[in-house]
Coordinates of C-alpha atoms in Angstrom, one line a residue:
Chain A
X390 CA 215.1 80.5 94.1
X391 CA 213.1 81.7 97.1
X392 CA 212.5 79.5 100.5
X393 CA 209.2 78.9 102.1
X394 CA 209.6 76.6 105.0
X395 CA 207.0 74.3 105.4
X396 CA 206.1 75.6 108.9
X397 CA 204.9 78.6 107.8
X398 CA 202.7 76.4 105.5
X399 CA 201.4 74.7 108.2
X400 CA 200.4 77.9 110.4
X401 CA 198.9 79.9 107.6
X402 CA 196.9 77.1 106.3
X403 CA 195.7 76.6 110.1
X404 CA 194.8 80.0 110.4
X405 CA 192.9 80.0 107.1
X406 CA 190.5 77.2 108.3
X407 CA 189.5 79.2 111.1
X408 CA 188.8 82.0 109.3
X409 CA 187.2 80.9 106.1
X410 CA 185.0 79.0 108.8
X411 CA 184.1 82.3 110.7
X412 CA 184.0 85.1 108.6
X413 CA 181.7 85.3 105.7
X414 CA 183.3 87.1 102.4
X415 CA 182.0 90.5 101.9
X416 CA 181.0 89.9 98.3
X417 CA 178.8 87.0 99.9
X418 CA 177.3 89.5 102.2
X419 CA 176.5 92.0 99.2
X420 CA 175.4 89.8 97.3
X421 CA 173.0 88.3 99.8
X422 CA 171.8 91.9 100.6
X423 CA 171.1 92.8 96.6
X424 CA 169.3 89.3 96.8
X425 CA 167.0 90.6 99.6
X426 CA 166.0 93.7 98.4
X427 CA 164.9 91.7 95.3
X428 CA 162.8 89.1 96.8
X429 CA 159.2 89.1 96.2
X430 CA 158.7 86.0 99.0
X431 CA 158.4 87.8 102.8
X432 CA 159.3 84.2 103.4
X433 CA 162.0 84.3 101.4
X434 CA 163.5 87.9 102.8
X435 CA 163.1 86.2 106.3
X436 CA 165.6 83.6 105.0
X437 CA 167.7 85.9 103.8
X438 CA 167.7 88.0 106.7
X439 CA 168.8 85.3 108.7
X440 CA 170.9 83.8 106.7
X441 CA 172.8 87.4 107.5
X442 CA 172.2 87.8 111.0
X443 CA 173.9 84.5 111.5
X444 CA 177.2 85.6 109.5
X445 CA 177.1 88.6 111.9
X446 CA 176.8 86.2 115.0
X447 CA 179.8 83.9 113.3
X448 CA 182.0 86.7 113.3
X449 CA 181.2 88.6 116.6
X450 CA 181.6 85.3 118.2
X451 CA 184.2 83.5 116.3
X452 CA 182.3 80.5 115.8
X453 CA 181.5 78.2 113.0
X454 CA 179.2 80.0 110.0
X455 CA 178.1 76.4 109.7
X456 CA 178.2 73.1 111.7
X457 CA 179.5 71.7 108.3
X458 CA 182.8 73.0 108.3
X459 CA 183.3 70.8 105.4
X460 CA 185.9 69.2 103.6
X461 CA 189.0 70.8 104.0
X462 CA 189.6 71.2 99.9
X463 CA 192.9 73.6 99.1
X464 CA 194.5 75.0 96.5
X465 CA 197.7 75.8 95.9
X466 CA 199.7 77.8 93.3
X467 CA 203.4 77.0 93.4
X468 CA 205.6 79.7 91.9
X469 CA 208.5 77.6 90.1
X470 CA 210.9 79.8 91.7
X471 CA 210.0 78.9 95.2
X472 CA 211.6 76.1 97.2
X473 CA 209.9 74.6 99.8
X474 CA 211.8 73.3 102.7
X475 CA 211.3 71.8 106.5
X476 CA 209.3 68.4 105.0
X477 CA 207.0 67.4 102.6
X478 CA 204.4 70.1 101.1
X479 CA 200.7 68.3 101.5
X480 CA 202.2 67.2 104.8
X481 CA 202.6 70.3 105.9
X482 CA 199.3 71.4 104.3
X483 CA 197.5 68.3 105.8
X484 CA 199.1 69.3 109.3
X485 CA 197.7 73.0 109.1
X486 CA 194.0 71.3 108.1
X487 CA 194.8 69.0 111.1
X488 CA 195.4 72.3 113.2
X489 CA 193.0 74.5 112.2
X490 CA 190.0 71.9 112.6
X491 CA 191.3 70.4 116.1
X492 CA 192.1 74.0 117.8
X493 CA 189.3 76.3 116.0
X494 CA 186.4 74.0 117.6
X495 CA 185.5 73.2 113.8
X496 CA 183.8 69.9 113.2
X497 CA 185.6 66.8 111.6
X498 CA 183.4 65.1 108.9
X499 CA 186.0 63.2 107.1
X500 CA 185.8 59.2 107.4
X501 CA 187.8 56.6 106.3
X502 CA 187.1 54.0 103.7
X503 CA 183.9 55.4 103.0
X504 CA 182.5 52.4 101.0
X505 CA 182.2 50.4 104.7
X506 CA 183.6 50.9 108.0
X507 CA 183.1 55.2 107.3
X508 CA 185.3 55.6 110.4
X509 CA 186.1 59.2 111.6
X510 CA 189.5 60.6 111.0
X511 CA 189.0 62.9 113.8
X512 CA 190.8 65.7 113.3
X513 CA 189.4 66.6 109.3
X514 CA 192.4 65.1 107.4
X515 CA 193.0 64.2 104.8
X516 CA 192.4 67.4 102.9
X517 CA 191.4 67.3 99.3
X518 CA 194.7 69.1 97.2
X519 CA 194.8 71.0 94.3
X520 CA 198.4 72.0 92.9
X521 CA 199.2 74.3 90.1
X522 CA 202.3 75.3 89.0
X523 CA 202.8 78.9 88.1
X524 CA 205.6 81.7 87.2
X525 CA 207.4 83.5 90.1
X526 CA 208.4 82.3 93.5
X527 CA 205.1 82.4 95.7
X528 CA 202.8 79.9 97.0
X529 CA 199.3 81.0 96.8
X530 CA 197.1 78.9 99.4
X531 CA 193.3 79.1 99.1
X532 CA 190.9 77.4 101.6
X533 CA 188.0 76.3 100.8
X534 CA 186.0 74.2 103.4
X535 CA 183.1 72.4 101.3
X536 CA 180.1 71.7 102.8
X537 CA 178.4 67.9 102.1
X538 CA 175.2 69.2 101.3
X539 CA 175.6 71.1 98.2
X540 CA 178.8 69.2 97.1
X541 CA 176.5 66.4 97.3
X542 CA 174.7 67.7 93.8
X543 CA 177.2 67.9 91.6
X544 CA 176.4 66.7 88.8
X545 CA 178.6 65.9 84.9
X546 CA 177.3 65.3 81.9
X547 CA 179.5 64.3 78.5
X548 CA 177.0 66.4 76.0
X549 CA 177.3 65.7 72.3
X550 CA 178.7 69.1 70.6
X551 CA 175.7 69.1 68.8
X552 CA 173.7 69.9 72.1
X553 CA 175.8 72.9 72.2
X554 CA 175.1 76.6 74.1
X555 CA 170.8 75.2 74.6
X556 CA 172.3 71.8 75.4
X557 CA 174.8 73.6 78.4
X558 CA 171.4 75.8 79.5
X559 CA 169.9 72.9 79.9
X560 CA 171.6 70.6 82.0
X561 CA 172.6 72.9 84.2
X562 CA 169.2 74.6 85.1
X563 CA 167.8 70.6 85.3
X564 CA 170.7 70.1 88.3
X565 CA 170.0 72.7 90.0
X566 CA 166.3 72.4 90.0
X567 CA 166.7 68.8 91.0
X568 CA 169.0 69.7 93.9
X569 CA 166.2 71.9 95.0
X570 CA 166.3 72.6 98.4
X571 CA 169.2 70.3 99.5
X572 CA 171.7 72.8 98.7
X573 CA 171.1 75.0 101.1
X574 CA 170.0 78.0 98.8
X575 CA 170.7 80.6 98.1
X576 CA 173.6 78.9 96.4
X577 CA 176.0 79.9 93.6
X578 CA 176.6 77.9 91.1
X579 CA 180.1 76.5 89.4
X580 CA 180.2 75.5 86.1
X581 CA 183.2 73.9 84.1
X582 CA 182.2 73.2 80.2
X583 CA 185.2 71.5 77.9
X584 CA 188.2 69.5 78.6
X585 CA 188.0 66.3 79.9
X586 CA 185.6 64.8 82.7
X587 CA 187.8 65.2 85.2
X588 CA 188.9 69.2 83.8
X589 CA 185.2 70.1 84.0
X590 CA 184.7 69.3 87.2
X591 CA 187.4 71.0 88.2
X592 CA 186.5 74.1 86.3
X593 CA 183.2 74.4 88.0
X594 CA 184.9 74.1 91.2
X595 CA 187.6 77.0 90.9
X596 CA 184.9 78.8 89.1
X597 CA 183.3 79.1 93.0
X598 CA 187.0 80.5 93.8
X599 CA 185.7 84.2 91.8
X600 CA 184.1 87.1 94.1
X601 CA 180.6 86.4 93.8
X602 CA 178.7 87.9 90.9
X603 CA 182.3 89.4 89.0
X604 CA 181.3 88.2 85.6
X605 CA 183.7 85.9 83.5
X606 CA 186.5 88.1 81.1
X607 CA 185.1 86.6 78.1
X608 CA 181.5 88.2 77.0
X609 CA 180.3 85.2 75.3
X610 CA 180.9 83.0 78.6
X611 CA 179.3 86.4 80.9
X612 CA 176.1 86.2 78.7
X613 CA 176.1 82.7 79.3
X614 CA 176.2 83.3 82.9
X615 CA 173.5 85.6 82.9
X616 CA 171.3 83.5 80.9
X617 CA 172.0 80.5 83.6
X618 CA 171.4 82.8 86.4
X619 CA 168.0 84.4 84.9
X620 CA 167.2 80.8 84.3
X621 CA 167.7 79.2 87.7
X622 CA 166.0 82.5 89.3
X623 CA 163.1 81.6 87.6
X624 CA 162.6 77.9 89.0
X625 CA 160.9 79.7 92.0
X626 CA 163.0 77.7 94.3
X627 CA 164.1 80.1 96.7
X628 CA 165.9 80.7 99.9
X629 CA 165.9 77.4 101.3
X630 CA 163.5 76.3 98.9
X631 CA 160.5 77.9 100.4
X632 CA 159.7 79.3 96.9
X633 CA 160.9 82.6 95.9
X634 CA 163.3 84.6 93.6
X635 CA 166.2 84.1 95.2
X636 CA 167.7 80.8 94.4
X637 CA 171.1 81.5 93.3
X638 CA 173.2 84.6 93.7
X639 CA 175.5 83.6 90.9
X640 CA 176.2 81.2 88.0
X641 CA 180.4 81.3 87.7
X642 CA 181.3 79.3 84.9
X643 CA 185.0 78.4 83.5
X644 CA 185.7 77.4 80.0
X645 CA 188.7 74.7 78.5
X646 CA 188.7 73.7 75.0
X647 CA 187.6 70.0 74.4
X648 CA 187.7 67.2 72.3
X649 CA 186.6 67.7 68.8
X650 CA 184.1 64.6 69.7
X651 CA 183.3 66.0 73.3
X652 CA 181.4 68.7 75.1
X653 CA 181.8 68.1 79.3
X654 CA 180.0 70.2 81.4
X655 CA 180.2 70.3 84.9
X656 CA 177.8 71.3 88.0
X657 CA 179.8 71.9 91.1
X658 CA 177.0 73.8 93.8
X659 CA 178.3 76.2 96.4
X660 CA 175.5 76.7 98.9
X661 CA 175.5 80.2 100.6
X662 CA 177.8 79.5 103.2
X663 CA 180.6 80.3 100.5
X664 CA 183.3 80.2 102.4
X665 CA 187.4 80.8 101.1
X666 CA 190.4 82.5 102.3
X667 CA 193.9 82.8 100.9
X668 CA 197.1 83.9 101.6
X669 CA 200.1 84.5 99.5
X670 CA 203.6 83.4 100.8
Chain B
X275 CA 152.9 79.5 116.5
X276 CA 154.4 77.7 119.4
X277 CA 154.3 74.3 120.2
X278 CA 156.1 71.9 122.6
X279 CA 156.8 68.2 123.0
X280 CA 156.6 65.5 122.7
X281 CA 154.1 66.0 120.1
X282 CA 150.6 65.1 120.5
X283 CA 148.2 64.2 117.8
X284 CA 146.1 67.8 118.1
X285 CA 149.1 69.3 117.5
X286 CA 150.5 67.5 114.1
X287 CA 147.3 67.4 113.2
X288 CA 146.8 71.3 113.4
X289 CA 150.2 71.6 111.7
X290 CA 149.7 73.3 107.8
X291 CA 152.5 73.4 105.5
X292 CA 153.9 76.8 104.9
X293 CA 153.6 77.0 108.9
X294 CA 156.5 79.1 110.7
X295 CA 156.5 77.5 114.1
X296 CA 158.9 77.5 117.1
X297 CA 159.5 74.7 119.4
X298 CA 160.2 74.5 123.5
X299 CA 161.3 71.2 125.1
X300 CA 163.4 68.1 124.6
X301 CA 164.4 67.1 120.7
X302 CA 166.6 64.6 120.1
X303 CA 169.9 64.5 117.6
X304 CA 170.5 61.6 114.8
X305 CA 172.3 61.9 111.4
X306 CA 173.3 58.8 108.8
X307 CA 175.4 57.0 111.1
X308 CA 172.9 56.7 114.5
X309 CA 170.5 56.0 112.0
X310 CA 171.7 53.2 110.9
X311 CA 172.6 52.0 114.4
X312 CA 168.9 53.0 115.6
X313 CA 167.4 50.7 112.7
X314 CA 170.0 47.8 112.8
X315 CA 168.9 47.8 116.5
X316 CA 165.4 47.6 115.5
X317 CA 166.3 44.5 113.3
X318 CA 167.7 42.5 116.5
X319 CA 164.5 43.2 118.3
X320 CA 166.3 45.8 120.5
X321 CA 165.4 48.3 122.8
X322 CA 166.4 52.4 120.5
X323 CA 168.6 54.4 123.1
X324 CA 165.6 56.9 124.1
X325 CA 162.1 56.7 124.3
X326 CA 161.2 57.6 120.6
X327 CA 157.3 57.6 121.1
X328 CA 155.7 61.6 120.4
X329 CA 159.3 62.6 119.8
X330 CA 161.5 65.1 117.8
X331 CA 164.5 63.8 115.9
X332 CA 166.3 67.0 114.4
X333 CA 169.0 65.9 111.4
X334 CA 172.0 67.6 112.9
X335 CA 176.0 66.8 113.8
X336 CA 177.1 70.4 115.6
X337 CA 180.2 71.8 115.6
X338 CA 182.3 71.2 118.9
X339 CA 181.0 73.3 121.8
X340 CA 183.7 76.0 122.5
X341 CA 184.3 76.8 126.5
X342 CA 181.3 78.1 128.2
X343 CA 178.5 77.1 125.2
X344 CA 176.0 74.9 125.3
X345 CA 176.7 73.7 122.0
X346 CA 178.6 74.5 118.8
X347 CA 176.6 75.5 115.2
X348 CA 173.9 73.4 115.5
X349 CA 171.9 74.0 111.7
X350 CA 170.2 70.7 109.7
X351 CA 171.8 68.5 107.5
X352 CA 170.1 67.0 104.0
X353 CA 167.2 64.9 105.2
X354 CA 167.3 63.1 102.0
X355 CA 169.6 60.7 103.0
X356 CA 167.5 59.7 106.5
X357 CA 164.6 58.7 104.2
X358 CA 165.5 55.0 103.7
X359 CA 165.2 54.6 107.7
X360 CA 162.0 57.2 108.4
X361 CA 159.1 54.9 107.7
X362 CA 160.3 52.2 110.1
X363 CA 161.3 55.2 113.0
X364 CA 157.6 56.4 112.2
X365 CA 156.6 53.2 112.8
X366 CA 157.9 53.0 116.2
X367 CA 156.4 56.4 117.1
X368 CA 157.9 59.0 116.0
X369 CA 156.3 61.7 115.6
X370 CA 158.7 65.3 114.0
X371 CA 161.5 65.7 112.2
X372 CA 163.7 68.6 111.6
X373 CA 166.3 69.0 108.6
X374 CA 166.4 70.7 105.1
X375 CA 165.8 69.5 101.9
X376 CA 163.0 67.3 100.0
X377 CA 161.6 64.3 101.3
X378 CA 160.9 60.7 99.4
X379 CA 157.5 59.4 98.7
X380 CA 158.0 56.9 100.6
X381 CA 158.3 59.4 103.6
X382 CA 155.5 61.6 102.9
X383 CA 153.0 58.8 102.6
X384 CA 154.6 57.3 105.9
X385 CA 153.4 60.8 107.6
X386 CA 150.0 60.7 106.3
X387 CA 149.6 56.7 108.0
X388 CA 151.7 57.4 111.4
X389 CA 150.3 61.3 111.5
X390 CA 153.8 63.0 111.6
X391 CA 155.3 65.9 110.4
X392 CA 158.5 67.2 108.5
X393 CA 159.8 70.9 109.5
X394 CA 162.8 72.7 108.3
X395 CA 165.3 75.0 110.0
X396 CA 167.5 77.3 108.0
X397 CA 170.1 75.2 106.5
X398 CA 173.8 77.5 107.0
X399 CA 172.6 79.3 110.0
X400 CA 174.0 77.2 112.4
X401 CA 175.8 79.8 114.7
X402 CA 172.1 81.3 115.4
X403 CA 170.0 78.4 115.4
X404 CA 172.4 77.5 119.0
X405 CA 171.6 80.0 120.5
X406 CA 167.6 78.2 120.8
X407 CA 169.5 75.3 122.5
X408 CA 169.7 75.8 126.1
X409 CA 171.2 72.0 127.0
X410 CA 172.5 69.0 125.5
X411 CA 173.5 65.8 126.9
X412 CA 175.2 63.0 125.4
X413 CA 172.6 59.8 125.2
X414 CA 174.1 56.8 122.8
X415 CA 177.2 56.7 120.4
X416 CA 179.7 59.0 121.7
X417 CA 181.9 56.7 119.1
X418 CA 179.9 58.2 116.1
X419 CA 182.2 62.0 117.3
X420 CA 179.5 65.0 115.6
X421 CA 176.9 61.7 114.9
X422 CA 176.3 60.7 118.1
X423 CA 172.8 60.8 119.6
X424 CA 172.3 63.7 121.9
X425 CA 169.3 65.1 124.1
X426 CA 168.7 68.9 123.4
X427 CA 166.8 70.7 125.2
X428 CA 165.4 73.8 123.2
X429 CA 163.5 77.0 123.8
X430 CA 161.4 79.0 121.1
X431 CA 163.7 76.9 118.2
X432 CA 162.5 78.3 115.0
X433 CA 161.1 75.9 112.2
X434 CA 159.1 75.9 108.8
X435 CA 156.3 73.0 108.4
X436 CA 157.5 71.3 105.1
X437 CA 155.6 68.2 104.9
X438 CA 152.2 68.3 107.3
X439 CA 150.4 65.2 107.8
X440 CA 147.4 65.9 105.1
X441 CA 149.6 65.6 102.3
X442 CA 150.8 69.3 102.3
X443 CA 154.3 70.3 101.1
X444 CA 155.7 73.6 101.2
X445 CA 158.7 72.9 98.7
X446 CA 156.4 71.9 95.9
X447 CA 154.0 75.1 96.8
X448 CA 156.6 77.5 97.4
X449 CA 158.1 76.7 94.0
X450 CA 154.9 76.4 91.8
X451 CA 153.8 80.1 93.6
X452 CA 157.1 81.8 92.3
X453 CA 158.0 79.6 89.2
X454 CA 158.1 81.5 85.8
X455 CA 158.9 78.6 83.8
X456 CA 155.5 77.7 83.6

């Protein structure tokens, strides 16, 4: 058994706000550069460029990539070994969202009972919790902060197995041609097939959590994902949707088994603000 | 091409789709909830906070200034979800908007009869798109936190025309131009 005090918690989910908010992955950045120097649209590369030149400003700055600093969403990976101690565990993780959002100058876009009065919380809580329980004694902590825009088009669908792999193509390339230019494109897109409703949604999500453009283990699923990608490329959407090649960087997609009677698939849209950081305590 | 405001009807009429334009002077802020507020005003025969007439309302809720700025990110938000309360802000005079994302058909005919126009900024580039805003005062709402209604005054701000008032649309163009699906 291995103690994690749940202060620690609190300051290193803080501090993983702010950064995930600032500081644009590197494999975003590549991949946003390989998607420039394949775009046909000067339009498009303009986009692109400035889509770039505003993750250098972020940084140099330490300000916001985006004014949607989004919904604080966090996983965790609890190591069965560990102990945590010092209070409750989403408290603590709430506090650090709480934290992070109120002293890094991030905006707070949560409201409260969002079906009427939509009041602000203020400070970004409640953050949206995802807890796994794993061998060893760590906790892993990712932050993702989820923009509105693109989480906005998700989209599920409960396929008959019949449909199948064409059924899959599909749906997805329909979602993400109907989301269009909402997303903020370039975007990369999460897709969860199997399990239950609820698992596929999930899968598309975590399926965001991968670098950007490292292609799934399994082959069949990684020729899957370059089907979808070549797919969506060829809508013509584009950065921002002013037409062009570049409308997603990547298609991630994560795979469960299902119901002999079922075949969920999930859309879960990251626009190109993909923004995560973890830490392992 | 450069343009200020408020707008006048040369200039939206001038306005092509496809256009990459910058603007100088006063726009105004307004997301969902100031919306709502602005149009549930309307519907007690009330006076709207500013003087909407030739104006620009940009669909944004920045991030909190940090000391010294102006303003925090400052990029769009989806414009879809202003649509249901466009026409009737049209209506009253308004005359720009500036977000990201498609437009209703509700909207687009509503810029054709009140001669209007619908721009884009770069959606995700908030942190440079504030640096174009050289002021920004508080006007109604400071309730509404990121929604509330601000005056911003902006220099060389850089925008796409989307939707001009002839019918044009740059998303639908753009897309059939590069589209392989056939």
């Amino acid at each position: 058994m291995r103690d994690i005090p749940t202060q620690q918690i609190t300051q290193t989910v803080a501090r993983l706000c702010q950064e995930a908010n600032y500081y644009l992955g590197e494999d975003v950045l590549e991949a946003l550069r390989r998607g420039r120097e394949a775009e046909e649209s000067p339009v498009g590369r303009d986009v692109l460029d400035k889509i770039m030149e505003n993750a250098r400003i972020a940084a140099e700055e330490g300000v916001p990539l985006c004014q949607d600093c989004g919904t604080a969403v966090v996983f965790l990976e609890v190591g069965q070994e560990a102990h945590i101690n010092g209070g409750e565990l989403y408290d603590a993780v709430a506090e650090g969202v709480r934290q992070g959002y109120t002293q890094g100058y991030l905006r707070y876009s949560q409201v409260r009972q969002p079906f009427s009065t939509r009041l602000n919380t203020k400070d970004n809580t409640p953050p949206v919790i995802h807890t796994e329980i794993v061998p060893g004694d760590r906790l892993r902590i990712i932050v993702m902060p989820k923009g509105g825009g693109a989480e906005n088009m998700s989209r599920l669908a409960m396929l008959k197995p019949a449909q199948g792999r064409q059924g899959i193509i599909d749906f997805v390339v329909q979602a993400v041609d109907e989301a269009g230019s909402n997303p903020c494109p370039p975007v990369i897109v999460g897709v969860g097939i199997g399990g239950t409703a609820e698992k596929a949604l999930g899968l598309a999500k975590q399926a965001l959590l991968r670098p950007v453009g490292k292609p799934h283990d399994d082959p069949e699923v990684r020729e899957l994902e370059a089907e979808l990608l070549e797919r969506v490329n060829d809508l013509g959407i584009g950065p921002q949707g002013f037409g062009g090649r570049t409308t997603a960087l990547a298609v991630h997609a994560g795979v469960f088994p299902a119901h002999i009677a079922s075949l969920p698939v999930a859309v879960n849209i990251q626009c190109h603000s993909a923004r995560h950081k973890e830490a392992v305590l | 091409m450069k343009i200020t405001t408020p707008l006048t009807n040369e200039v939206v009429t001038s306005l092509q789709a496809g256009d990459q334009v910058t603007i100088t002077g006063v726009i105004y802020t307004a997301r969902d909830a100031a919306h709502k507020r602005m149009v549930e005003a309307l519907e007690r025969v009330e006076e709207l906070p500013f003087d909407i007439r030739g104006q620009i309302i940009y669909y944004v809720g920045p991030s909190p200034a940090q000391p010294g700025q102006v303003i925090g990110s400052a990029g769009p938000t989806t414009s879809g979800r202003m649509d249901v309360y466009t026409p009737l802000l049209l209506a009253q005079g308004l005359r720009g908007m500036i977000g990201k994302g498609q437009r209703s058909s509700a909207v687009k005919e509503a810029l054709k009869e009140y001669k209007a126009v619908y721009l884009a900024a770069i959606g995700g580039a908030g942190a440079l798109i504030a640096k174009a805003i050289k002021k920004a005062d508080l006007v109604a709402y400071p309730e509404l936190g990121p929604e509330a209604i601000l005056r911003l005054e902006v220099k060389d701000f850089p925008a796409t025309v989307i939707n001009d008032c002839h019918g044009g649309d740059l998303y639908q163009e753009g897309k059939v131009r590069y589209s392989k699906t056939a």
